[in-house]
């Protein structure tokens, strides 16, 4: 599951750039000439990133038709200029950077041509941005444990609250072709938003009554949006799923995945077969062992999870799995992790699906979130490479990010991390993996337009182990929203794991007896937060996948 500390904030990458994007219009296509230097790519990339900064309207980015049309027209000039950069003779690592820049431009193109979240996705407008933050608010709601708020926090809260009416005013004006299932998701979550703002108003009335007007104005604007959605939802008839052609284009040209949606579905079905087989063998092996019992208190939960974190760190170091450099600090992860302790509850106070497992054996979850995600974001903070050393736009790093974190759950088990721990913990690895497969298939079936949102959620419940913890849960709604709004999110988690295992094989065959696990993973990690097809090319020199992408 996605940790809130890793919320992807696309817009905030650029807000410090204090120049007007409209100056970019001075690029004259007639004066574009062929360029051959890496510095030309870097200069173009920096200018392209400025293009992401939209003009402000009501102190928030303007996603109106006119504003977005201006951005799209300028994008075409950038694409033409990029196409004239000659990379022949460049080392592979520099060619990889070229592919990254091209993928980001393709991503913006796809957002304008197909996704158009500002005009077709009602979830785009929210006080809880989830995986995106297009209005640069990083969520409105303060942590309830922080009350009474400091003066600085109070000023920040008022600033955010004052943006909310402008956000929802844009929503009603901009949503000209909403997708029906995205509207259903938005209604569900906007109802939660109203409740959360009600709760906030009670806190504010108690601690900071001087800003109650701002809270009520925000709440009223959200309620008005909810009423508008409910009234108009019956007339929304457009599909939310992309269909095969658009999904394939998104994967190939933006995420540099050398497989089609049909090929991916076949791979995930094969992975499902493997996981079920392994789980049943493990269950038979453990049939005479007692069931794992969950912890029953906050202190027990904290102790269990901290013990898992310490065990993982010791295991990685002593077994030389990969190098943990000095600039990686597990205490940064722990500080964020323990601040979210509610014995596994989510932001609505409801037990999270994964808490069923974490309360019994937290090693797989902590490997995923701590060694997988958190360490990767720490590495990125220390990466000074000007193109690949910053966060990608349009979730281009997502398959690498989630595939790596997901891989660690099972790969570390096979490496021995669960040895000398209760053996039924191995079943948890397979059950969590099966649930991720269910989400991947839900993703694919919705975007192939085989299943509607409601049908896909029912499929996921029927498919998942321990589905009693999933049915109509906040967690299920959250995951459905993520994968329908960001095509391929859950598919990418499973595919990324498969791609990493493919890379294991390719590199092991190349090196034979000289293959060294720590060296292999260190090299994999050092290539950066980029698509795995590019990592494979850079690590092995094998170009067959790149040729598929260029067809």
Coordinates of C-alpha atoms in Angstrom, one line a residue, residues 46-529:
X46 CA 14.9 22.2 -17.9
X47 CA 12.8 24.4 -20.2
X48 CA 10.3 21.6 -20.5
X49 CA 10.0 21.3 -16.8
X50 CA 9.1 25.0 -16.6
X51 CA 6.2 24.3 -19.0
X52 CA 4.5 22.3 -16.3
X53 CA 4.0 25.4 -14.2
X54 CA 0.5 26.7 -15.0
X55 CA -0.6 30.3 -14.5
X56 CA -2.5 31.0 -11.3
X57 CA -6.2 31.8 -10.9
X58 CA -7.5 32.4 -7.4
X59 CA -4.1 31.5 -6.1
X60 CA -4.2 28.0 -7.6
X61 CA -3.1 26.5 -10.9
X62 CA -5.5 27.3 -13.8
X63 CA -6.8 24.1 -15.4
X64 CA -9.3 25.8 -17.7
X65 CA -9.7 24.9 -21.3
X66 CA -7.8 27.9 -22.5
X67 CA -4.9 27.4 -20.1
X68 CA -4.5 23.7 -21.0
X69 CA -4.7 24.4 -24.7
X70 CA -1.9 26.9 -24.5
X71 CA 0.3 24.3 -22.7
X72 CA -0.5 21.6 -25.2
X73 CA 0.4 23.9 -28.2
X74 CA 3.8 24.7 -26.6
X75 CA 4.4 21.0 -25.9
X76 CA 4.5 20.3 -29.7
X77 CA 7.4 22.7 -30.1
X78 CA 9.4 20.9 -27.4
X79 CA 8.7 17.5 -29.1
X80 CA 9.9 18.8 -32.4
X81 CA 13.1 20.1 -30.9
X82 CA 13.7 16.9 -29.0
X83 CA 13.3 14.9 -32.2
X84 CA 16.2 16.8 -33.7
X85 CA 18.7 15.9 -31.0
X86 CA 21.1 13.4 -32.5
X87 CA 22.2 10.8 -29.9
X88 CA 24.3 8.7 -32.1
X89 CA 27.7 8.0 -30.5
X90 CA 26.4 8.9 -27.0
X91 CA 27.1 6.4 -24.2
X92 CA 24.2 4.3 -23.1
X93 CA 23.7 6.2 -19.9
X94 CA 23.2 9.5 -21.8
X95 CA 20.9 7.8 -24.3
X96 CA 18.9 6.6 -21.3
X97 CA 18.4 10.2 -20.2
X98 CA 17.2 11.0 -23.7
X99 CA 14.5 8.3 -23.4
X100 CA 13.5 9.7 -20.0
X101 CA 13.0 13.2 -21.4
X102 CA 11.0 11.8 -24.4
X103 CA 8.9 9.7 -22.1
X104 CA 7.9 12.8 -20.0
X105 CA 7.0 14.7 -23.1
X106 CA 4.9 11.7 -24.2
X107 CA 3.3 11.7 -20.8
X108 CA 2.1 15.3 -21.1
X109 CA 0.9 14.5 -24.6
X110 CA -1.1 11.6 -23.3
X111 CA -2.6 13.6 -20.4
X112 CA -3.9 16.1 -23.0
X113 CA -5.1 13.7 -25.6
X114 CA -6.5 10.9 -23.4
X115 CA -6.5 11.2 -19.7
X116 CA -7.6 14.9 -19.4
X117 CA -8.1 14.6 -15.7
X118 CA -9.0 18.3 -15.4
X119 CA -12.1 17.7 -17.6
X120 CA -13.0 14.0 -17.2
X121 CA -11.9 13.0 -13.7
X122 CA -13.9 14.4 -10.8
X123 CA -11.4 12.9 -8.3
X124 CA -8.9 15.4 -9.7
X125 CA -10.5 18.0 -7.4
X126 CA -10.1 17.0 -3.7
X127 CA -8.9 18.2 -0.3
X128 CA -7.0 14.9 -0.1
X129 CA -5.0 14.6 -3.3
X130 CA -4.1 11.0 -2.9
X131 CA -1.5 10.1 -5.6
X132 CA -1.5 13.5 -7.2
X133 CA -1.6 17.1 -5.9
X134 CA -2.5 19.3 -8.9
X135 CA -3.4 22.3 -6.7
X136 CA -0.3 22.3 -4.5
X137 CA -2.1 21.9 -1.2
X138 CA -0.5 18.7 0.0
X139 CA -3.8 17.8 1.7
X140 CA -5.8 20.3 3.7
X141 CA -6.4 18.3 6.9
X142 CA -3.8 18.6 9.7
X143 CA -2.9 15.7 11.9
X144 CA -5.5 15.6 14.7
X145 CA -2.6 14.9 17.2
X146 CA -1.1 18.4 16.5
X147 CA -3.9 20.4 18.1
X148 CA -3.7 23.0 19.3
X149 CA -1.8 24.1 16.2
X150 CA 1.3 26.3 16.3
X151 CA 1.0 29.8 14.8
X152 CA 2.9 28.6 11.7
X153 CA 0.7 25.6 11.3
X154 CA -2.4 27.7 11.7
X155 CA -1.2 30.2 9.0
X156 CA -0.6 27.2 6.6
X157 CA -4.0 25.8 7.4
X158 CA -5.8 29.1 6.6
X159 CA -3.8 29.4 3.4
X160 CA -5.0 25.9 2.3
X161 CA -8.6 26.4 3.4
X162 CA -8.8 29.6 1.4
X163 CA -7.8 27.7 -1.7
X164 CA -10.6 25.1 -1.4
X165 CA -13.5 27.2 -2.7
X166 CA -11.4 28.1 -5.8
X167 CA -10.6 24.4 -6.4
X168 CA -14.2 23.4 -6.4
X169 CA -15.2 26.3 -8.5
X170 CA -12.8 25.2 -11.1
X171 CA -14.1 21.7 -10.8
X172 CA -17.7 22.6 -11.8
X173 CA -16.5 24.8 -14.6
X174 CA -13.8 22.4 -16.0
X175 CA -15.5 19.0 -15.9
X176 CA -17.1 19.0 -19.3
X177 CA -16.8 15.2 -20.0
X178 CA -16.6 13.3 -16.7
X179 CA -16.2 9.5 -16.8
X180 CA -19.0 7.8 -15.0
X181 CA -17.0 5.4 -12.8
X182 CA -14.6 8.2 -11.9
X183 CA -17.6 10.3 -10.8
X184 CA -18.8 7.4 -8.6
X185 CA -15.4 7.3 -7.0
X186 CA -15.4 11.0 -6.4
X187 CA -18.8 10.9 -4.8
X188 CA -17.6 8.2 -2.4
X189 CA -14.5 10.1 -1.4
X190 CA -16.1 13.6 -1.4
X191 CA -18.7 12.3 1.2
X192 CA -15.7 11.3 3.3
X193 CA -14.2 14.8 2.7
X194 CA -17.4 16.4 4.0
X195 CA -17.2 14.2 7.1
X196 CA -13.6 15.0 7.7
X197 CA -14.2 18.7 7.4
X198 CA -17.1 18.4 9.9
X199 CA -14.6 16.8 12.3
X200 CA -12.1 19.5 11.6
X201 CA -14.7 22.2 12.3
X202 CA -15.3 20.7 15.8
X203 CA -11.5 20.8 16.5
X204 CA -11.3 24.4 15.2
X205 CA -14.3 25.5 17.3
X206 CA -12.6 24.1 20.4
X207 CA -9.0 25.3 19.8
X208 CA -9.0 28.0 17.1
X209 CA -12.5 29.6 16.7
X210 CA -11.1 32.6 15.0
X211 CA -10.7 30.6 11.7
X212 CA -14.1 28.9 11.9
X213 CA -15.3 31.0 9.0
X214 CA -12.6 29.7 6.7
X215 CA -13.3 26.1 7.7
X216 CA -17.0 26.5 7.0
X217 CA -16.4 28.2 3.7
X218 CA -14.2 25.2 2.6
X219 CA -16.8 22.7 3.9
X220 CA -19.6 24.5 2.1
X221 CA -17.7 24.4 -1.2
X222 CA -17.0 20.7 -0.9
X223 CA -20.7 20.0 0.0
X224 CA -21.8 22.1 -3.0
X225 CA -19.5 20.0 -5.2
X226 CA -20.8 16.8 -3.8
X227 CA -24.4 17.9 -4.4
X228 CA -23.5 18.8 -8.0
X229 CA -21.9 15.4 -8.6
X230 CA -24.9 13.5 -7.2
X231 CA -27.3 15.5 -9.2
X232 CA -25.4 15.1 -12.5
X233 CA -23.9 11.6 -12.2
X234 CA -26.8 9.9 -13.9
X235 CA -26.0 11.9 -17.0
X236 CA -22.4 10.9 -17.1
X237 CA -22.0 8.1 -19.6
X238 CA -18.3 8.1 -20.7
X239 CA -16.2 5.1 -19.8
X240 CA -13.3 5.4 -17.3
X241 CA -11.3 2.5 -18.7
X242 CA -8.8 3.4 -21.5
X243 CA -9.2 0.4 -23.8
X244 CA -6.4 -1.6 -25.2
X245 CA -5.0 0.9 -27.7
X246 CA -4.6 3.8 -25.4
X247 CA -3.4 1.6 -22.5
X248 CA -0.7 0.1 -24.8
X249 CA 0.4 3.6 -25.9
X250 CA 0.6 4.8 -22.3
X251 CA 2.7 1.8 -21.4
X252 CA 5.0 1.8 -24.4
X253 CA 5.6 5.5 -25.0
X254 CA 5.4 6.9 -21.4
X255 CA 6.4 4.0 -19.1
X256 CA 8.7 2.2 -21.7
X257 CA 7.1 -1.2 -21.1
X258 CA 7.9 -3.5 -24.0
X259 CA 4.7 -5.6 -23.6
X260 CA 1.0 -5.1 -24.6
X261 CA -1.9 -5.3 -22.2
X262 CA -2.7 -8.8 -23.4
X263 CA 0.8 -10.0 -22.9
X264 CA 0.9 -8.5 -19.4
X265 CA -2.4 -10.2 -18.5
X266 CA -0.9 -13.6 -19.6
X267 CA 2.2 -13.0 -17.4
X268 CA 0.1 -12.0 -14.4
X269 CA -2.1 -15.1 -14.8
X270 CA 1.0 -17.3 -14.9
X271 CA 2.2 -15.5 -11.7
X272 CA -1.1 -16.2 -10.1
X273 CA -0.8 -19.9 -10.8
X274 CA 2.7 -19.9 -9.3
X275 CA 1.7 -18.1 -6.2
X276 CA -1.3 -20.4 -5.5
X277 CA 0.9 -23.4 -5.9
X278 CA 3.6 -22.1 -3.5
X279 CA 0.9 -21.1 -1.0
X280 CA -0.7 -24.5 -0.9
X281 CA 2.6 -26.2 -0.6
X282 CA 3.5 -23.9 2.3
X283 CA 0.2 -24.5 4.0
X284 CA 0.7 -28.2 3.8
X285 CA 4.1 -27.8 5.3
X286 CA 2.7 -25.8 8.2
X287 CA -0.5 -27.8 8.8
X288 CA 0.5 -28.9 12.3
X289 CA 1.7 -25.5 13.4
X290 CA -0.5 -23.0 15.3
X291 CA -2.0 -20.1 13.6
X292 CA -0.2 -16.7 14.0
X293 CA -1.9 -14.6 16.6
X294 CA -2.3 -10.8 16.1
X295 CA -1.0 -8.3 18.7
X296 CA -3.7 -6.8 20.7
X297 CA -2.3 -3.5 21.9
X298 CA -0.4 -0.4 20.7
X299 CA 2.7 -1.2 22.7
X300 CA 2.8 -4.8 21.3
X301 CA 2.3 -3.5 17.8
X302 CA 5.1 -0.9 18.1
X303 CA 7.5 -3.5 19.6
X304 CA 6.6 -6.0 16.9
X305 CA 7.2 -3.6 14.0
X306 CA 10.3 -2.1 15.4
X307 CA 11.7 -5.6 15.9
X308 CA 11.0 -6.4 12.3
X309 CA 12.7 -3.2 11.1
X310 CA 15.8 -4.0 13.1
X311 CA 15.9 -7.6 11.9
X312 CA 15.7 -6.5 8.3
X313 CA 18.6 -4.1 8.7
X314 CA 20.7 -6.7 10.4
X315 CA 19.9 -9.3 7.8
X316 CA 20.7 -7.1 4.8
X317 CA 24.0 -6.1 6.2
X318 CA 25.2 -9.5 7.5
X319 CA 24.1 -11.4 4.4
X320 CA 25.4 -8.7 1.9
X321 CA 22.2 -8.5 0.0
X322 CA 22.8 -4.9 -1.0
X323 CA 24.9 -2.0 0.3
X324 CA 23.2 0.3 2.8
X325 CA 25.1 3.5 2.4
X326 CA 25.8 6.0 5.1
X327 CA 23.3 8.5 3.7
X328 CA 20.4 6.0 4.2
X329 CA 18.8 6.5 7.7
X330 CA 16.4 3.9 8.9
X331 CA 15.4 6.2 11.7
X332 CA 13.8 8.6 9.2
X333 CA 11.6 5.8 8.1
X334 CA 10.9 4.8 11.7
X335 CA 9.9 8.4 12.6
X336 CA 7.3 8.5 9.9
X337 CA 6.2 4.9 10.5
X338 CA 5.5 5.3 14.2
X339 CA 3.7 8.6 13.6
X340 CA 1.2 6.7 11.6
X341 CA 0.6 4.0 14.2
X342 CA -3.0 3.3 14.9
X343 CA -2.5 -0.4 15.0
X344 CA -2.9 -0.4 11.3
X345 CA -5.9 2.0 10.9
X346 CA -6.2 4.2 7.9
X347 CA -7.1 7.9 7.8
X348 CA -10.8 7.2 8.3
X349 CA -10.0 5.2 11.4
X350 CA -10.8 1.9 9.7
X351 CA -8.4 -1.1 10.0
X352 CA -6.3 -1.3 6.8
X353 CA -6.4 -4.6 4.9
X354 CA -2.7 -5.2 5.3
X355 CA -3.0 -4.6 9.0
X356 CA -4.3 -8.2 9.2
X357 CA -0.9 -9.4 8.1
X358 CA 1.3 -6.8 9.8
X359 CA -0.2 -7.6 13.2
X360 CA 1.0 -11.2 12.7
X361 CA 4.3 -11.0 10.8
X362 CA 5.4 -7.5 9.8
X363 CA 8.7 -8.4 8.0
X364 CA 7.2 -8.5 4.4
X365 CA 5.4 -5.1 4.9
X366 CA 8.4 -3.4 6.4
X367 CA 10.7 -4.7 3.7
X368 CA 8.3 -3.2 1.1
X369 CA 7.7 0.1 2.8
X370 CA 11.1 0.7 4.5
X371 CA 13.8 -1.0 2.5
X372 CA 11.8 -0.7 -0.7
X373 CA 10.1 2.7 -0.8
X374 CA 11.6 4.8 1.9
X375 CA 15.2 4.0 1.1
X376 CA 14.5 4.7 -2.6
X377 CA 13.2 8.2 -1.8
X378 CA 16.2 8.9 0.5
X379 CA 18.5 7.8 -2.4
X380 CA 16.7 10.2 -4.7
X381 CA 17.2 13.1 -2.3
X382 CA 20.9 12.5 -2.5
X383 CA 21.1 12.0 -6.3
X384 CA 22.6 15.0 -8.0
X385 CA 22.2 13.8 -11.6
X386 CA 20.3 16.6 -13.3
X387 CA 17.8 14.4 -15.3
X388 CA 17.5 11.1 -13.6
X389 CA 18.3 12.4 -10.1
X390 CA 14.9 14.0 -9.7
X391 CA 11.3 12.7 -9.5
X392 CA 9.8 11.7 -12.8
X393 CA 6.6 13.2 -14.1
X394 CA 3.5 11.1 -14.9
X395 CA 4.5 8.3 -12.6
X396 CA 7.2 7.1 -14.9
X397 CA 9.2 5.7 -12.0
X398 CA 6.2 3.8 -10.6
X399 CA 6.9 0.3 -12.0
X400 CA 10.5 0.5 -10.8
X401 CA 9.4 1.8 -7.4
X402 CA 6.6 -0.6 -6.7
X403 CA 8.2 -3.5 -8.5
X404 CA 11.3 -3.3 -6.4
X405 CA 9.4 -2.9 -3.1
X406 CA 7.1 -5.8 -3.9
X407 CA 10.0 -8.0 -5.0
X408 CA 11.7 -7.6 -1.7
X409 CA 8.8 -9.3 0.1
X410 CA 9.4 -12.6 -1.6
X411 CA 13.0 -12.4 -2.6
X412 CA 14.2 -11.7 0.9
X413 CA 12.1 -14.6 2.2
X414 CA 14.0 -16.9 -0.3
X415 CA 17.2 -15.3 0.9
X416 CA 16.5 -16.4 4.4
X417 CA 15.0 -13.3 6.2
X418 CA 12.2 -15.4 7.7
X419 CA 14.4 -18.3 8.8
X420 CA 14.1 -18.8 12.6
X421 CA 10.8 -17.0 12.7
X422 CA 7.3 -18.6 12.9
X423 CA 7.0 -20.5 9.7
X424 CA 3.5 -19.5 8.9
X425 CA 4.9 -16.0 8.2
X426 CA 5.9 -17.5 4.8
X427 CA 2.2 -17.9 4.0
X428 CA 1.7 -14.2 4.5
X429 CA 4.2 -13.4 1.8
X430 CA 2.2 -15.5 -0.7
X431 CA -1.2 -14.2 0.5
X432 CA -0.1 -10.6 0.2
X433 CA 1.3 -11.3 -3.3
X434 CA -2.0 -12.9 -4.3
X435 CA -3.9 -9.8 -3.2
X436 CA -1.6 -7.7 -5.3
X437 CA -2.3 -10.0 -8.3
X438 CA -6.0 -9.5 -7.7
X439 CA -5.5 -5.7 -7.8
X440 CA -3.4 -6.1 -11.0
X441 CA -6.2 -8.1 -12.7
X442 CA -8.8 -5.6 -11.5
X443 CA -6.7 -2.9 -13.1
X444 CA -6.3 -4.7 -16.4
X445 CA -10.0 -5.8 -16.6
X446 CA -11.2 -2.2 -16.0
X447 CA -9.0 -0.7 -18.6
X448 CA -9.8 -3.4 -21.1
X449 CA -13.4 -2.5 -20.4
X450 CA -14.3 -6.0 -19.4
X451 CA -15.4 -4.9 -15.9
X452 CA -17.1 -1.7 -14.6
X453 CA -15.9 -0.2 -11.3
X454 CA -18.5 -2.1 -9.2
X455 CA -17.8 -5.4 -11.0
X456 CA -14.0 -4.9 -10.6
X457 CA -14.4 -4.3 -6.9
X458 CA -16.6 -7.3 -6.5
X459 CA -14.0 -9.3 -8.4
X460 CA -11.2 -8.1 -6.2
X461 CA -13.1 -9.1 -3.0
X462 CA -13.9 -12.6 -4.4
X463 CA -10.2 -13.0 -5.5
X464 CA -8.4 -11.8 -2.4
X465 CA -7.3 -13.9 0.6
X466 CA -9.2 -12.9 3.8
X467 CA -11.6 -10.9 1.8
X468 CA -13.7 -10.3 4.9
X469 CA -11.3 -7.5 5.6
X470 CA -11.6 -6.0 2.2
X471 CA -15.3 -6.0 1.2
X472 CA -16.6 -2.4 0.8
X473 CA -13.6 -1.2 2.8
X474 CA -12.0 2.2 2.6
X475 CA -8.9 0.3 1.4
X476 CA -10.7 -1.3 -1.5
X477 CA -12.2 2.1 -2.6
X478 CA -8.7 3.7 -2.3
X479 CA -7.0 1.1 -4.5
X480 CA -9.8 1.2 -7.1
X481 CA -9.5 4.9 -7.3
X482 CA -5.7 4.7 -7.7
X483 CA -5.7 2.2 -10.5
X484 CA -8.6 3.7 -12.4
X485 CA -7.1 7.2 -12.2
X486 CA -3.5 6.1 -12.9
X487 CA -3.7 3.4 -15.5
X488 CA -1.5 0.4 -14.7
X489 CA -0.6 1.3 -11.1
X490 CA -1.4 -2.1 -9.6
X491 CA -0.5 -4.0 -12.8
X492 CA 2.9 -2.3 -12.7
X493 CA 3.6 -3.6 -9.2
X494 CA 3.4 -7.2 -10.4
X495 CA 5.0 -6.6 -13.8
X496 CA 7.9 -4.7 -12.2
X497 CA 8.6 -7.7 -10.0
X498 CA 8.6 -10.0 -13.1
X499 CA 10.9 -7.6 -14.9
X500 CA 13.3 -7.5 -12.1
X501 CA 13.4 -11.3 -12.0
X502 CA 14.0 -11.3 -15.7
X503 CA 16.9 -9.0 -15.2
X504 CA 18.3 -11.4 -12.5
X505 CA 18.3 -14.2 -15.1
X506 CA 19.8 -12.1 -17.9
X507 CA 22.6 -10.8 -15.8
X508 CA 23.3 -14.2 -14.2
X509 CA 23.6 -15.8 -17.6
X510 CA 26.0 -13.1 -18.7
X511 CA 28.3 -13.3 -15.7
X512 CA 28.0 -17.1 -14.9
X513 CA 30.0 -17.9 -11.8
X514 CA 31.1 -14.3 -11.5
X515 CA 27.5 -13.2 -10.6
X516 CA 27.5 -11.6 -7.2
X517 CA 24.1 -10.7 -5.6
X518 CA 25.3 -7.6 -3.7
X519 CA 27.1 -6.2 -6.8
X520 CA 24.1 -6.9 -9.0
X521 CA 21.6 -5.2 -6.7
X522 CA 24.0 -2.3 -6.0
X523 CA 24.3 -1.7 -9.7
X524 CA 20.5 -2.0 -10.2
X525 CA 19.9 0.5 -7.4
X526 CA 22.5 2.9 -8.7
X527 CA 21.0 3.3 -12.1
X528 CA 18.2 5.3 -10.5
X529 CA 14.5 5.7 -10.4

